[in-house]
Short mmCIF file of C-alpha atoms in Angstrom, two decimals:
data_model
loop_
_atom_site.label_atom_id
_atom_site.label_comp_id
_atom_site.label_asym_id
_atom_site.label_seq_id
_atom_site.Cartn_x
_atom_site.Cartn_y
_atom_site.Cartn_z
CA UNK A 796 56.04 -20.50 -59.01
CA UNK A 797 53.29 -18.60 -60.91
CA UNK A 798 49.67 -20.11 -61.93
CA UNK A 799 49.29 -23.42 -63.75
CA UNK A 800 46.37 -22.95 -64.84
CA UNK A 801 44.78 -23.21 -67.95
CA UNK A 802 41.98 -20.99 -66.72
CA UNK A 803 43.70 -17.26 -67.04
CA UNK A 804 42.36 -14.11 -67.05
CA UNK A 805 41.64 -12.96 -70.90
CA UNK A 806 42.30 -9.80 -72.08
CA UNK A 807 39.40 -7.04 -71.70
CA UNK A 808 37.96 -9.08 -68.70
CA UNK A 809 35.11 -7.79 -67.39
CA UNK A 810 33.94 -8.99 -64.43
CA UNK A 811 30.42 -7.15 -63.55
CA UNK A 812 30.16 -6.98 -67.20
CA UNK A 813 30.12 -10.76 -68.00
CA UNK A 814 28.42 -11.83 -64.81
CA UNK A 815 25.61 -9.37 -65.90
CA UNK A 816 25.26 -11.59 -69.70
CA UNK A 817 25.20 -15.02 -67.67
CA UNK A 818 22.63 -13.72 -65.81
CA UNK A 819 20.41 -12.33 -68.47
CA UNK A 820 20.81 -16.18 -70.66
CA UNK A 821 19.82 -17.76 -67.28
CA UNK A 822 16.63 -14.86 -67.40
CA UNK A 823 16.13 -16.26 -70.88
CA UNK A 824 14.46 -19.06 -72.28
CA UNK A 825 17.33 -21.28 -72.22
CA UNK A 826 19.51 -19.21 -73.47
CA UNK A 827 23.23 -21.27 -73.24
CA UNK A 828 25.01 -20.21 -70.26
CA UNK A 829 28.16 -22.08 -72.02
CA UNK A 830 28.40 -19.35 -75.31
CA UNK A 831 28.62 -16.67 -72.52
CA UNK A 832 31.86 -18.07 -70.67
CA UNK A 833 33.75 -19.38 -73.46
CA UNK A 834 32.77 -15.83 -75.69
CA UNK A 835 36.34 -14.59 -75.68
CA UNK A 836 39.01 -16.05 -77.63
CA UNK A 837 41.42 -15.89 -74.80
CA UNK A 838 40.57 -18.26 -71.89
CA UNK A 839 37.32 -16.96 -69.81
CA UNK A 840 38.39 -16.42 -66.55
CA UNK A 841 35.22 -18.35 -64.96
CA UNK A 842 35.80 -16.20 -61.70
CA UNK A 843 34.60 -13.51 -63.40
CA UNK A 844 31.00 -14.96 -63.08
CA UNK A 845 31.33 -16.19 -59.42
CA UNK A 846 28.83 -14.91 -56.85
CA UNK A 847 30.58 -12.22 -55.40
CA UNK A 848 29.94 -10.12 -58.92
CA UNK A 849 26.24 -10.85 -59.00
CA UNK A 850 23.96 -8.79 -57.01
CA UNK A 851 22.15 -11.35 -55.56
CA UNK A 852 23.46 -13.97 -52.54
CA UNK A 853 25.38 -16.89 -53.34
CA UNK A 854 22.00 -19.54 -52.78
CA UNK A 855 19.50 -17.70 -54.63
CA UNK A 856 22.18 -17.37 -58.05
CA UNK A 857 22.76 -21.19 -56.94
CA UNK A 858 18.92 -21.79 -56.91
CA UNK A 859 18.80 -19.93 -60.76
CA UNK A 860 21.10 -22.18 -62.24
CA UNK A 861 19.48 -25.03 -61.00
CA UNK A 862 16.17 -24.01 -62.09
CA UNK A 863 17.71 -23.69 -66.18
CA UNK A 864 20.30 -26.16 -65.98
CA UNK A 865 20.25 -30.66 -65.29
CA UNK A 866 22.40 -33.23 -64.79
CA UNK A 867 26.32 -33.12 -65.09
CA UNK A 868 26.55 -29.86 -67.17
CA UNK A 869 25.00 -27.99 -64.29
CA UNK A 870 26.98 -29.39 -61.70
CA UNK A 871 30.02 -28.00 -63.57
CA UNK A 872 28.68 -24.59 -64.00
CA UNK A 873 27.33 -24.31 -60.31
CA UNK A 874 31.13 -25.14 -59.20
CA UNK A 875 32.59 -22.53 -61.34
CA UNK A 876 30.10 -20.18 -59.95
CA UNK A 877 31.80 -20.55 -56.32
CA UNK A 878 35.26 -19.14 -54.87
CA UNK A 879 37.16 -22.35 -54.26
CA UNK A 880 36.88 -22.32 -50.21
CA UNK A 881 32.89 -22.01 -50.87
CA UNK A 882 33.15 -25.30 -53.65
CA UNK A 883 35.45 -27.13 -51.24
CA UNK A 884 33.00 -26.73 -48.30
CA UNK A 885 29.81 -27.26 -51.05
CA UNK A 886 31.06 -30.50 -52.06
CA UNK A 887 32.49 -31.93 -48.69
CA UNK A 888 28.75 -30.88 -47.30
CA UNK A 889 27.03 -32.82 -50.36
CA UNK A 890 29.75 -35.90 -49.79
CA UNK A 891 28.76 -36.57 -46.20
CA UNK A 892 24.95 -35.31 -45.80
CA UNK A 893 22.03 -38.17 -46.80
CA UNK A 894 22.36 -41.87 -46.85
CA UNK A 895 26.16 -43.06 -46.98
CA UNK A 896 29.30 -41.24 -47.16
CA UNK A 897 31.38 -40.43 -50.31
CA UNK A 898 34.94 -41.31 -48.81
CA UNK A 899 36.58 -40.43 -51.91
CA UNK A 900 35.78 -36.48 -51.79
CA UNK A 901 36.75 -36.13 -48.35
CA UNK A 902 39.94 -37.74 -49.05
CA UNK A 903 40.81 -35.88 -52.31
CA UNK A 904 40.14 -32.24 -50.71
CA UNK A 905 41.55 -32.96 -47.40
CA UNK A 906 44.34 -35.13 -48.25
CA UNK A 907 45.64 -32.81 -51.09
CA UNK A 908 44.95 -29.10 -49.19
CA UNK A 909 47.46 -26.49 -47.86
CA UNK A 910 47.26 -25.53 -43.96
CA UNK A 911 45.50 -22.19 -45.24
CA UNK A 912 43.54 -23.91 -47.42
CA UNK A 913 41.96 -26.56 -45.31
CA UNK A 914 41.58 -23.81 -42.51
CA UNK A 915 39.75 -21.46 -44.93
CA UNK A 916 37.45 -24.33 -46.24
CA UNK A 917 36.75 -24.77 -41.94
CA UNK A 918 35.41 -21.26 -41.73
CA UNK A 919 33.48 -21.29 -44.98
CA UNK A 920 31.76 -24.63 -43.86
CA UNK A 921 30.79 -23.27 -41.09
CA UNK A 922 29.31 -19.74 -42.90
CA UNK A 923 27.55 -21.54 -45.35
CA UNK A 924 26.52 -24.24 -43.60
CA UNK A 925 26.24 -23.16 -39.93
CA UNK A 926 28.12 -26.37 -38.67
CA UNK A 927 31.39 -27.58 -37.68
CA UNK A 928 32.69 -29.52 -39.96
CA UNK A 929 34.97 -31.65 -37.89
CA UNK A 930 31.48 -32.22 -36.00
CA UNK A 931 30.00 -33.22 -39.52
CA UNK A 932 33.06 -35.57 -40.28
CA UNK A 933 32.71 -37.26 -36.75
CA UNK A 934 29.18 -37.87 -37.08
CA UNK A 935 29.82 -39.62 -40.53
CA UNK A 936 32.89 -41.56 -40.31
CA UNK A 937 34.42 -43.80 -37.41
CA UNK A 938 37.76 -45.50 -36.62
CA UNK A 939 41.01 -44.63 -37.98
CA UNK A 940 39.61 -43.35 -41.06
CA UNK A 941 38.04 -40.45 -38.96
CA UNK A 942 41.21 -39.79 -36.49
CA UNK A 943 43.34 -39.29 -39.75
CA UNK A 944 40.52 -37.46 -41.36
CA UNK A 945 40.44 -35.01 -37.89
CA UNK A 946 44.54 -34.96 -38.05
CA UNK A 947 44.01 -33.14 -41.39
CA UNK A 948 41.33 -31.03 -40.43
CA UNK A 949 43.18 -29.74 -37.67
CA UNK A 950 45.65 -27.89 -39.86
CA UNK A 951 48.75 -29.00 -37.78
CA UNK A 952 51.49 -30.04 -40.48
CA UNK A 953 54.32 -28.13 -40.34
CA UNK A 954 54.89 -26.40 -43.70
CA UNK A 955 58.78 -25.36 -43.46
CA UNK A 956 61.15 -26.50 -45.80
CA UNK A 957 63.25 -28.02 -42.80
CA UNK A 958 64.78 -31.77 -43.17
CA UNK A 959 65.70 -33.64 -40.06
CA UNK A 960 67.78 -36.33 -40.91
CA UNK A 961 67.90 -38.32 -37.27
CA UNK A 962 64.41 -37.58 -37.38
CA UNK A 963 63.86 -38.66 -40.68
CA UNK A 964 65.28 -41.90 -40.31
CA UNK A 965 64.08 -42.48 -36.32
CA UNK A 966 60.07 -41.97 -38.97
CA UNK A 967 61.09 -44.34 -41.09
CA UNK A 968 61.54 -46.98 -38.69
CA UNK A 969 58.80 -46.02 -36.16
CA UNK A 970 56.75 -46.84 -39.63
CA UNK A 971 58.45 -50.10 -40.53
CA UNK A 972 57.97 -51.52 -37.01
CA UNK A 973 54.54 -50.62 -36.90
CA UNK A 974 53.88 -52.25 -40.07
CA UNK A 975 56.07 -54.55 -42.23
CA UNK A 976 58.00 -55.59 -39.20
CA UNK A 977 55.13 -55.53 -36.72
CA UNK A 978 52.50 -58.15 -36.22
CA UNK A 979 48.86 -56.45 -36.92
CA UNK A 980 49.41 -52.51 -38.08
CA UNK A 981 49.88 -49.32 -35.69
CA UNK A 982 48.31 -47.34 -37.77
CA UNK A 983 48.85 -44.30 -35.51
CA UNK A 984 52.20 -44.08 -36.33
CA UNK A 985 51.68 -43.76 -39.81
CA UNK A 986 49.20 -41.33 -39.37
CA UNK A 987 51.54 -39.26 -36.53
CA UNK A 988 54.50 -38.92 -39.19
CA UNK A 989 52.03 -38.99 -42.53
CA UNK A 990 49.51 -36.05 -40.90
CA UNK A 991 52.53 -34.22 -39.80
CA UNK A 992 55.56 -33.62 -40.83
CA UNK A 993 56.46 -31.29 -43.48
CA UNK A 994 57.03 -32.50 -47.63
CA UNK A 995 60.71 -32.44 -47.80
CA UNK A 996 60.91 -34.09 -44.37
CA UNK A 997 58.93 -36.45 -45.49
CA UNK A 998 60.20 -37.20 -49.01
CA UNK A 999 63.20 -38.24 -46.86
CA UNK A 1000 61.51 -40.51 -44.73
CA UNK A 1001 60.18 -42.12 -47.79
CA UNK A 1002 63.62 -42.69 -49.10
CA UNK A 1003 64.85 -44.23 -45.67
CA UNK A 1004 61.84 -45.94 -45.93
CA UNK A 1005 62.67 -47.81 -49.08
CA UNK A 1006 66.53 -48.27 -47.59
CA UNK A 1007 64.90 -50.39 -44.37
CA UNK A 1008 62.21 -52.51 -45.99
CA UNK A 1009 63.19 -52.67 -49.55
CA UNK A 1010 59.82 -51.56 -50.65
CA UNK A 1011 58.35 -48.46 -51.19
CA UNK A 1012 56.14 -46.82 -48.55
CA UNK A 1013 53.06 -47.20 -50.83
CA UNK A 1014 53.53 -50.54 -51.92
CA UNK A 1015 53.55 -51.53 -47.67
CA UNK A 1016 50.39 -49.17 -47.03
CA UNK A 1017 48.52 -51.17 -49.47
CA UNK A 1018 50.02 -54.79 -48.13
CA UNK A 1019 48.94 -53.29 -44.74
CA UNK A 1020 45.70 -51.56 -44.65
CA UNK A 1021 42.64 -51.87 -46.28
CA UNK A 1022 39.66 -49.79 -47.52
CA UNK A 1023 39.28 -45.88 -46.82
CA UNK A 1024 42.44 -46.28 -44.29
CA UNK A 1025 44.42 -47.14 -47.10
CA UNK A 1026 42.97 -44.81 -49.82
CA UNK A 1027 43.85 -41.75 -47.00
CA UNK A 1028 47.41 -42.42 -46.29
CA UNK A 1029 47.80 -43.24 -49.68
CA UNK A 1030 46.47 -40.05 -50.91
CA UNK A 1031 48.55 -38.01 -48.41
CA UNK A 1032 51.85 -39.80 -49.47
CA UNK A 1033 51.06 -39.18 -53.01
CA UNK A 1034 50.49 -35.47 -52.98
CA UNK A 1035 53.24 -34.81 -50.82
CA UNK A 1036 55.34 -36.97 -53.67
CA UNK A 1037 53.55 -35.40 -56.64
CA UNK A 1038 50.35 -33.44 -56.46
CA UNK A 1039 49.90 -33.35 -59.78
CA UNK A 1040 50.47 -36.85 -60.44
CA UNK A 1041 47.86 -37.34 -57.74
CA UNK A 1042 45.23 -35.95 -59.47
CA UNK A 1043 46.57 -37.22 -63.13
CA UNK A 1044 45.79 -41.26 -61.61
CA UNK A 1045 42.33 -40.09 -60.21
CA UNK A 1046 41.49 -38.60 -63.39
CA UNK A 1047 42.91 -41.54 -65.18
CA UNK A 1048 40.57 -43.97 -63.27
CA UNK A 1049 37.34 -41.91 -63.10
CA UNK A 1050 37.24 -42.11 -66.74
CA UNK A 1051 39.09 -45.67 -67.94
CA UNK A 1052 37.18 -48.88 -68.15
CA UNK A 1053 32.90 -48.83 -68.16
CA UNK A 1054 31.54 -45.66 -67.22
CA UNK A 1055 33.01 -42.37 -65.33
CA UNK A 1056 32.75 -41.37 -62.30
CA UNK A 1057 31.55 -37.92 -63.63
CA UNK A 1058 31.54 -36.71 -59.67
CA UNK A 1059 35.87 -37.25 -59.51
CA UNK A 1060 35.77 -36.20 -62.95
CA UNK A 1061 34.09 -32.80 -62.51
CA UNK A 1062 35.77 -32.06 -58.72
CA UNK A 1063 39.09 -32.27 -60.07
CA UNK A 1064 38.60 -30.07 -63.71
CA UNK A 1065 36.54 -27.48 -61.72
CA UNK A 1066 39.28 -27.24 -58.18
CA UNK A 1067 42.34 -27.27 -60.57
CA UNK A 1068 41.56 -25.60 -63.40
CA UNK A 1069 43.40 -21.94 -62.25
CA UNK A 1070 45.40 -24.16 -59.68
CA UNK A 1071 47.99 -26.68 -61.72
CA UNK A 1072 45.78 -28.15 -64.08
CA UNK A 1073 48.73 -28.17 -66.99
CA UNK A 1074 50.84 -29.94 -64.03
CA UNK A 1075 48.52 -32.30 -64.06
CA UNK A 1076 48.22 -32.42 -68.26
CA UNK A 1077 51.52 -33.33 -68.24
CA UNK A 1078 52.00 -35.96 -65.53
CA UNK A 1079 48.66 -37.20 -66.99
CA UNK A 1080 50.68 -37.72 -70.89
CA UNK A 1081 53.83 -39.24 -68.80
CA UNK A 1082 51.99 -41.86 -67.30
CA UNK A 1083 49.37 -43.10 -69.47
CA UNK A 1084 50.82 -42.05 -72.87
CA UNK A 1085 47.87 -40.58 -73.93
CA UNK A 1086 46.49 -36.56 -73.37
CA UNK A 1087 43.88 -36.03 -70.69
CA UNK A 1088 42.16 -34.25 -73.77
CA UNK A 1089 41.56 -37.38 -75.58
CA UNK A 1090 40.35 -39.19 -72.65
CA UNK A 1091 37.60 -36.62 -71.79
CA UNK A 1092 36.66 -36.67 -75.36
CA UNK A 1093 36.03 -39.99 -75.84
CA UNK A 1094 34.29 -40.79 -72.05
CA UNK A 1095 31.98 -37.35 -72.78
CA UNK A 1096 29.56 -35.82 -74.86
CA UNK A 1097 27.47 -32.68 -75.65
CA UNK A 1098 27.64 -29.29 -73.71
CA UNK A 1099 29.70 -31.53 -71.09
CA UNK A 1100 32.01 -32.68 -72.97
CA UNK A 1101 32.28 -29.05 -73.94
CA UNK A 1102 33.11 -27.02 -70.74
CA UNK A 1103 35.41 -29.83 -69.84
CA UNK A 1104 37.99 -29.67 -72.72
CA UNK A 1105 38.05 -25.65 -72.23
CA UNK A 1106 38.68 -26.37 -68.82
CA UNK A 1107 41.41 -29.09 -69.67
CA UNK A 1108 43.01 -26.67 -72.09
CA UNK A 1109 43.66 -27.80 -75.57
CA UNK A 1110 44.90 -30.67 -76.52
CA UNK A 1111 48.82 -30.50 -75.57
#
């Protein structure tokens, strides 16, 4: 399957050359960092501008940016500064350091990462930030929450394409007995077969699933758990149904009702813009019946409002 998405390279890119103009307008008065990436017809390919082109270490053009740009508009452009692993690890780092812990980024990065992926974010963590994160998780979360949250982090689902089917049903009712048929929840069943086995595998454990209790898995996660236990395995079950449709609903609900939840908002447009983001477009217009287009439109404004439609893509 080739890219989906709507960040491609553009014809004539030039990496060294258009990392050079961003950082001349950031030398500038304030000079609009946003007329620089979105110069070429084509799409910009925003990883032209990422640190690796600039002569300078990742902090200091990090520190320059922040120095010329505020609010939600710079935390878009710092993000498409970074290589993905590097914006992974940034924004798990800024979700658990300080006072609380923002659940929802740690579950939308680990929940929704490849085995490569999450194991690649590990060792950037721990370059950038010269800590484990596992250790940084631990120290920030507790209970179940944190053993499924250490299950992903570990790396360990298999990632064949192999179905077992006495396996696959012997899942689906190790899960039913722990929950719908079990007094209490054993939630580390779930999280044995949810943290574990591969997608197809598990896609066929969901459909068992649905054969023994007549419901569907998610519908019995959320009559069972409760709270960032429930947002987790929910997350998993999701992306390993429809990844895209995952990140269509938290779109969706960063953005409906009073106010947005510009931190979702800008995670998801700045990870999956050259991931799947027209995956995501389109399971966005099949469930709501409306384009993610519109909806950033009319929840943003200004230079924000700006960089986020060219990262959604046009409106279809």
């Amino acid at each position: 399957m080739g890219n989906r998405g709507t960040v491609t390279e553009a014809s004539g890119f030039n990496p060294e050359e258009d990392a050079q103009k961003i950082y001349n307008a950031m030398k500038g008065p304030w000079v609009c960092v946003l007329s620089v990436l979105f110069q070429k017809q084509t799409n910009t390919v925003f990883s032209c501008s990422k640190s690796h082109y600039f002569k300078m270490p990742i902090q200091e053009l990090l520190d320059c940016l922040k120095s010329e740009l505020t609010g939600n508009f710079e935390m878009i452009v710092v993000g498409l500064m970074m290589p993905a692993p590097v914006y992974d690890a940034y924004e798990l780092k800024n979700a658990i350091k300080g006072a609380g812990t923002e659940e929802a980024c740690l579950i939308d990065i680990l929940a929704s990462r490849s085995k490569a992926e999450i194991k690649e974010i590990i060792a950037t963590y721990k370059k950038e930030h010269g800590k484990s994160l596992e250790d940084d998780v631990c120290g920030d979360t507790s209970g179940m929450f944190q053993r499924v949250l250490v299950s992903l982090l570990t790396a360990g689902r298999d990632e064949s394409t192999k179905v077992d089917e006495a396996q696959a049903v012997q899942d689906a009712k190790d899960i039913y007995e722990a929950g719908e048929a079990h007094w209490g929840t054993d939630e580390v069943k779930f999280l044995t077969v949810l943290c574990v086995r591969n997608r197809n595998h598990l896609l066929r454990v969901f459909q068992e699933y649905q054969k023994i209790s007549g419901r569907d898995i998610e519908d019995s996660i959320k009559r069972e758990m409760s709270g960032c236990l429930e947002d987790a395995f929910l997350a998993i079950v999701k992306c390993m149904k429809n990844k895209p449709a995952f990140f269509a609903e938290r779109l969706y609900k960063s953005m409906k009702g009073l106010g947005t939840t510009d931190s979702v908002l800008i995670r998801i447009m700045v990870a999956r813009a050259e991931i799947d983001m027209l995956d995501i477009k389109a399971e966005f217009l099949k469930m709501y019946g409306k384009t993610l287009h519109s909806f950033i439109k009319g929840d943003t404004s200004g230079d924000y409002r700006k960089i986020l439609l060219e990262l959604c893509g046009g409106e279809k």
